[in-house]
Every structure is written in C-alpha cells, then in structure tokens.
C-alpha cells in the first residue's frame, strides 16, 4: 500500500511539474508607472486614472487575454493570482494623448466582491469614501494575462486616496 501511495505522490508531482512548464516567465521589463491625475467620469460611476509608463504597456505581448489597471482598497496590495481582494478597482488601459510619450488612461470602477464567488457590486458615494479612507494611498498595478506566459505585473503605482475622495466631490 505504501508503494502505491509513493507512486501516486510521484505521479502528482510530475503532473504538477509538467503543468507549471506550460507557461514560462515573460522576460519583459517591469514597467514603472507614474501617476498623473484622477477625475470622475461624466456618468459619475467611475474614475479616469491617467498615468505614464517607461514601457510600452499595450504591446508587451501579442497573445493577451486581458490587460487592466487593478487598484487595491483596504490596504490589501496582494495582487497575486488566486488571492481574493474583497474591495478593489479595475479598468481597461488605453492610450491617452500622445502615444509616443507613454501616456495611458484607465476607467476604474471600484467593487466589492460578495461571499459567493462571482458576485460583486459597485462601490459608490459614502461607502466608497469610507473604503478610500482606510489607507493614505491606493496601490495600483498594470496586469496582463497571456496565453503563453505567466501573468505580468508592473511595479506598484501609489495614488493618494485623497485624490479619489476629491474627485468624488461632496
């Protein structure tokens, strides 16, 4: 029985090793993001976050599943895959203004995930203000999921929480 158990452990280890080799390190430079501004969108349901980068973010990978700016609320700056952030903001990243200068914009919507996986609701008004006051800064990263490589993360970009609160208005 113990021989069968040992063989099963080796088999599981081999499968894990083979599956982990399906994706490889991306070898791309880790982008440094520089925060520029936050403004409320005309619909007042999200924020325009403007920033620049020392790396051309939108051409890092040919085969990408998604690329977005992800921002942590409640001081939870763990962006690792599989980590559950209860409150966060996210938005698709696009070029803004002069593309040769590496200027980007993201329309960030803040959400709270529910107890049941897949359920979420948009944070707004006083509830969002309270969540933004938990930390002095909102930490954001640019994230890209690809078909061939491990998920790409930029360096942290720290945005003063008060900039979001001011954009919310009274």
XYZ file of C-alpha atoms in Angstrom:
170
model
C 0.000 0.000 0.000
C 2.817 2.404 0.837
C 4.435 1.697 -2.578
C 1.193 2.671 -4.287
C 0.985 5.841 -2.181
C 4.601 6.754 -3.000
C 3.982 6.168 -6.700
C 0.873 8.339 -6.524
C 2.867 11.173 -4.880
C 5.483 10.965 -7.641
C 2.769 10.974 -10.295
C 1.114 14.073 -8.784
C 4.481 15.828 -8.545
C 5.233 15.001 -12.185
C 1.831 16.293 -13.358
C 2.326 19.500 -11.369
C 5.792 19.987 -12.852
C 4.540 19.432 -16.394
C 1.589 21.784 -15.953
C 3.738 24.513 -14.469
C 6.002 24.352 -17.516
C 3.059 25.212 -19.793
C 3.617 28.878 -19.001
C 7.012 30.463 -18.787
C 8.497 33.627 -17.402
C 7.782 36.532 -19.684
C 11.246 38.131 -19.569
C 9.708 41.564 -20.183
C 10.904 44.682 -18.348
C 8.879 45.528 -15.246
C 7.146 48.804 -16.070
C 7.432 51.797 -13.781
C 4.136 53.680 -13.662
C 3.890 57.374 -12.784
C 0.559 58.679 -11.553
C -0.711 61.864 -13.196
C -4.349 62.523 -12.244
C -7.745 61.209 -11.176
C -11.054 62.621 -12.411
C -14.638 61.469 -12.182
C -16.198 60.248 -15.436
C -19.200 62.199 -16.790
C -21.515 59.362 -15.678
C -20.098 59.659 -12.110
C -19.874 55.858 -11.889
C -16.115 55.502 -12.333
C -12.812 57.371 -12.350
C -10.441 58.286 -15.157
C -6.961 57.442 -13.883
C -4.206 58.964 -16.007
C -0.637 57.738 -15.754
C 2.527 57.289 -17.756
C 4.942 54.399 -18.105
C 8.559 53.891 -19.059
C 7.487 50.772 -21.004
C 5.062 50.443 -23.910
C 2.362 48.612 -21.971
C -0.026 47.758 -24.767
C 2.497 45.943 -26.965
C 4.220 43.822 -24.320
C 2.541 40.616 -25.521
C 0.975 39.551 -28.802
C -1.365 36.997 -27.271
C -3.069 38.610 -24.309
C -6.293 37.611 -22.652
C -6.737 40.805 -20.694
C -4.838 43.882 -19.651
C -6.030 46.202 -16.950
C -5.145 48.545 -14.160
C -6.030 46.945 -10.833
C -6.196 49.004 -7.620
C -6.401 47.726 -4.056
C -8.675 49.119 -1.366
C -8.478 48.444 2.372
C -4.657 48.334 2.187
C -4.696 44.872 0.561
C -1.891 45.223 -2.013
C -1.565 41.484 -2.697
C -2.187 41.214 -6.438
C -1.017 37.613 -6.779
C -3.122 35.277 -8.856
C -5.593 33.388 -6.703
C -5.603 35.998 -3.916
C -9.097 37.213 -3.078
C -9.369 41.006 -2.729
C -12.672 41.923 -1.113
C -12.604 45.527 -2.340
C -10.746 46.610 -5.444
C -10.909 48.784 -8.525
C -10.146 47.818 -12.095
C -10.323 49.190 -15.586
C -9.072 48.528 -19.098
C -5.980 50.530 -20.069
C -5.882 52.591 -23.261
C -3.534 55.118 -24.825
C -4.165 58.704 -23.863
C -2.937 61.738 -25.724
C 0.470 61.450 -27.356
C 1.224 57.732 -27.637
C 4.950 58.304 -28.130
C 5.196 59.682 -24.591
C 3.713 56.600 -22.942
C 0.550 58.246 -21.608
C -2.310 55.991 -20.576
C -5.814 56.222 -19.165
C -7.957 53.681 -17.366
C -11.607 53.945 -16.427
C -11.534 52.433 -12.938
C -14.665 51.137 -11.234
C -14.435 50.144 -7.559
C -16.230 46.975 -6.489
C -16.842 44.794 -3.502
C -16.975 41.056 -4.016
C -19.612 39.055 -2.221
C -19.391 35.931 -0.134
C -20.464 33.847 -3.125
C -17.711 33.678 -5.742
C -18.594 35.715 -8.807
C -20.974 38.107 -7.069
C -19.984 41.729 -6.759
C -21.411 45.182 -6.504
C -20.147 48.638 -7.375
C -18.958 50.826 -4.512
C -20.108 54.447 -4.630
C -20.798 57.508 -2.502
C -20.176 57.434 1.242
C -19.376 53.725 1.217
C -16.570 54.285 -1.292
C -15.321 57.308 0.694
C -15.060 55.148 3.838
C -13.154 52.456 1.926
C -10.762 55.057 0.489
C -10.048 56.489 3.961
C -8.671 53.167 5.255
C -5.254 53.917 3.694
C -3.395 57.067 2.671
C -2.746 55.609 -0.771
C -4.485 53.367 -3.265
C -1.948 50.959 -4.723
C -2.410 50.032 -8.385
C -0.620 47.762 -10.862
C -0.888 47.143 -14.571
C -1.657 43.456 -15.116
C -1.653 41.363 -18.298
C -2.846 37.769 -18.606
C -1.399 35.953 -21.597
C -1.811 32.573 -23.202
C 1.903 31.686 -23.234
C 3.446 33.422 -20.227
C 2.905 33.892 -16.531
C 0.819 36.915 -15.590
C 2.723 40.174 -15.982
C 2.652 42.820 -13.247
C 4.109 46.325 -13.340
C 5.675 47.975 -10.307
C 3.260 49.476 -7.798
C 1.814 52.883 -8.574
C 0.711 54.730 -5.447
C -2.164 57.179 -5.820
C -3.116 59.444 -2.904
C -6.507 58.281 -1.639
C -7.475 61.938 -1.176
C -7.291 62.418 -4.964
C -10.107 59.883 -5.375
C -12.077 61.418 -2.497
C -11.730 64.917 -4.009
C -12.882 63.580 -7.387
C -15.964 62.096 -5.696
C -16.918 65.578 -4.504
C -19.470 66.190 -1.802
